[in-house]
Amino acid sequence: MEINNQLAIYVVSDSIGETAEQVSKAAISQFNIQDYDIRRFPFINEQRQILDLVEEAKHENSIIIFTIVKDCLKGFLVEEATKNNISIIDVMSPILTGFTKVIGTEPKREPGIIRKLDEKYFRKVEAIEFAVKYDDGKDPRGLKKADIILTGISRTSKTPLSMYLAHKHLKVANVPLVPEVPVPKELYEVSSAKIIGLTTNPFKLIEIRQERLKALGLKSEANYASIERILEELEYAEGIMKRLGCPVIDVSTKAVEESASIILEIFREKGHKFSNGKSF
């Protein structure tokens, strides 16, 4: 069979093949050549796939550049390409060998690790953006999309807990409970299984609110930090939480990490599954 003079660059990978493709483009740009075709063959995990692409490549003016990390598949690809006089370039092995010498341990040889890390990172970013968007009851529509809904009166750690749980890739919305402000109807429309109520000791809360007022340059004796107001709010919130039928956590003596751990334990006991596929 007559071989086409166009250069066919076979990009072969046991992951998505993006690394090998970028390397190929960088390399070919150094040559004065326009007649070439880069073809990506991702997720190669069987010898049969290698045989098929080699069979195609041997009838062309071709070169194979690959990022296969599994030794058995890599060896088979090199053997078949060599047998058919096809030029072949291993992108990863020289790099892995260099790192092995410096680090002193063998590589995992697991395909697509960087892609998995990227996906994990973007899930976290998405969860953080969600927590910011639906913080402090800004948009009640987010309650139906949330993995966890936190509710409680002011200064019961709703926002810090939302952000902490977001770093664990969970979508958290929070709703403040204020006697003068109607509870959003969406809070009653979602399952109580994903709602956590937050409460606190009234005298501890007085201290926290007084410090908050000072930070804002306001007088510490304002109604916001009075025992009467705080008891009224706590009683109101308790009634709402009973109506919702949700678990309630006292955060007065707990660090954010401890409260978050209790929340996750509650969901673990329920066998609840979150939108990221995790179950606790």
CSV table of N, CA and C in Angstrom, one decimal, residues 154-155 205-220 224-225:
chain,number,residue,atom,x,y,z
A,154,SER,N,-28.3,35.0,64.5
A,154,SER,CA,-27.1,35.7,64.1
A,154,SER,C,-26.0,35.3,65.1
A,155,ARG,N,-24.8,35.1,64.6
A,155,ARG,CA,-23.5,34.8,65.3
A,155,ARG,C,-23.5,33.4,65.9
A,205,LEU,N,-23.3,34.2,73.8
A,205,LEU,CA,-23.7,35.0,72.6
A,205,LEU,C,-23.7,36.5,72.9
A,206,ILE,N,-24.0,36.9,74.1
A,206,ILE,CA,-23.9,38.3,74.5
A,206,ILE,C,-22.5,38.8,74.3
A,207,GLU,N,-21.5,38.0,74.7
A,207,GLU,CA,-20.1,38.4,74.6
A,207,GLU,C,-19.7,38.5,73.1
A,208,ILE,N,-20.1,37.6,72.3
A,208,ILE,CA,-19.8,37.6,70.9
A,208,ILE,C,-20.4,38.8,70.2
A,209,ARG,N,-21.7,39.1,70.5
A,209,ARG,CA,-22.4,40.2,69.9
A,209,ARG,C,-21.8,41.5,70.3
A,210,GLN,N,-21.4,41.6,71.6
A,210,GLN,CA,-20.8,42.9,72.1
A,210,GLN,C,-19.5,43.1,71.3
A,211,GLU,N,-18.7,42.1,71.1
A,211,GLU,CA,-17.5,42.3,70.4
A,211,GLU,C,-17.7,42.7,69.0
A,212,ARG,N,-18.8,42.1,68.4
A,212,ARG,CA,-19.2,42.5,67.0
A,212,ARG,C,-19.5,43.9,66.9
A,213,LEU,N,-20.3,44.4,67.9
A,213,LEU,CA,-20.7,45.8,67.9
A,213,LEU,C,-19.5,46.7,68.0
A,214,LYS,N,-18.6,46.4,68.9
A,214,LYS,CA,-17.4,47.2,69.1
A,214,LYS,C,-16.6,47.2,67.8
A,215,ALA,N,-16.5,46.1,67.1
A,215,ALA,CA,-15.8,46.1,65.8
A,215,ALA,C,-16.4,47.0,64.8
A,216,LEU,N,-17.7,47.2,64.9
A,216,LEU,CA,-18.5,48.0,64.0
A,216,LEU,C,-18.5,49.5,64.4
A,217,GLY,N,-17.9,49.7,65.6
A,217,GLY,CA,-17.9,51.1,66.2
A,217,GLY,C,-19.3,51.5,66.8
A,218,LEU,N,-20.0,50.5,67.2
A,218,LEU,CA,-21.4,50.8,67.8
A,218,LEU,C,-21.3,50.5,69.3
A,219,LYS,N,-22.3,51.0,70.0
A,219,LYS,CA,-22.4,50.9,71.5
A,219,LYS,C,-22.7,49.4,71.8
A,220,SER,N,-22.0,48.9,72.8
A,220,SER,CA,-22.2,47.5,73.2
A,220,SER,C,-23.6,47.2,73.9
A,224,TYR,N,-29.3,44.6,70.1
A,224,TYR,CA,-28.7,43.4,69.4
A,224,TYR,C,-28.0,42.5,70.4
A,225,ALA,N,-27.4,43.1,71.4
A,225,ALA,CA,-26.6,42.3,72.3
A,225,ALA,C,-27.3,42.2,73.7
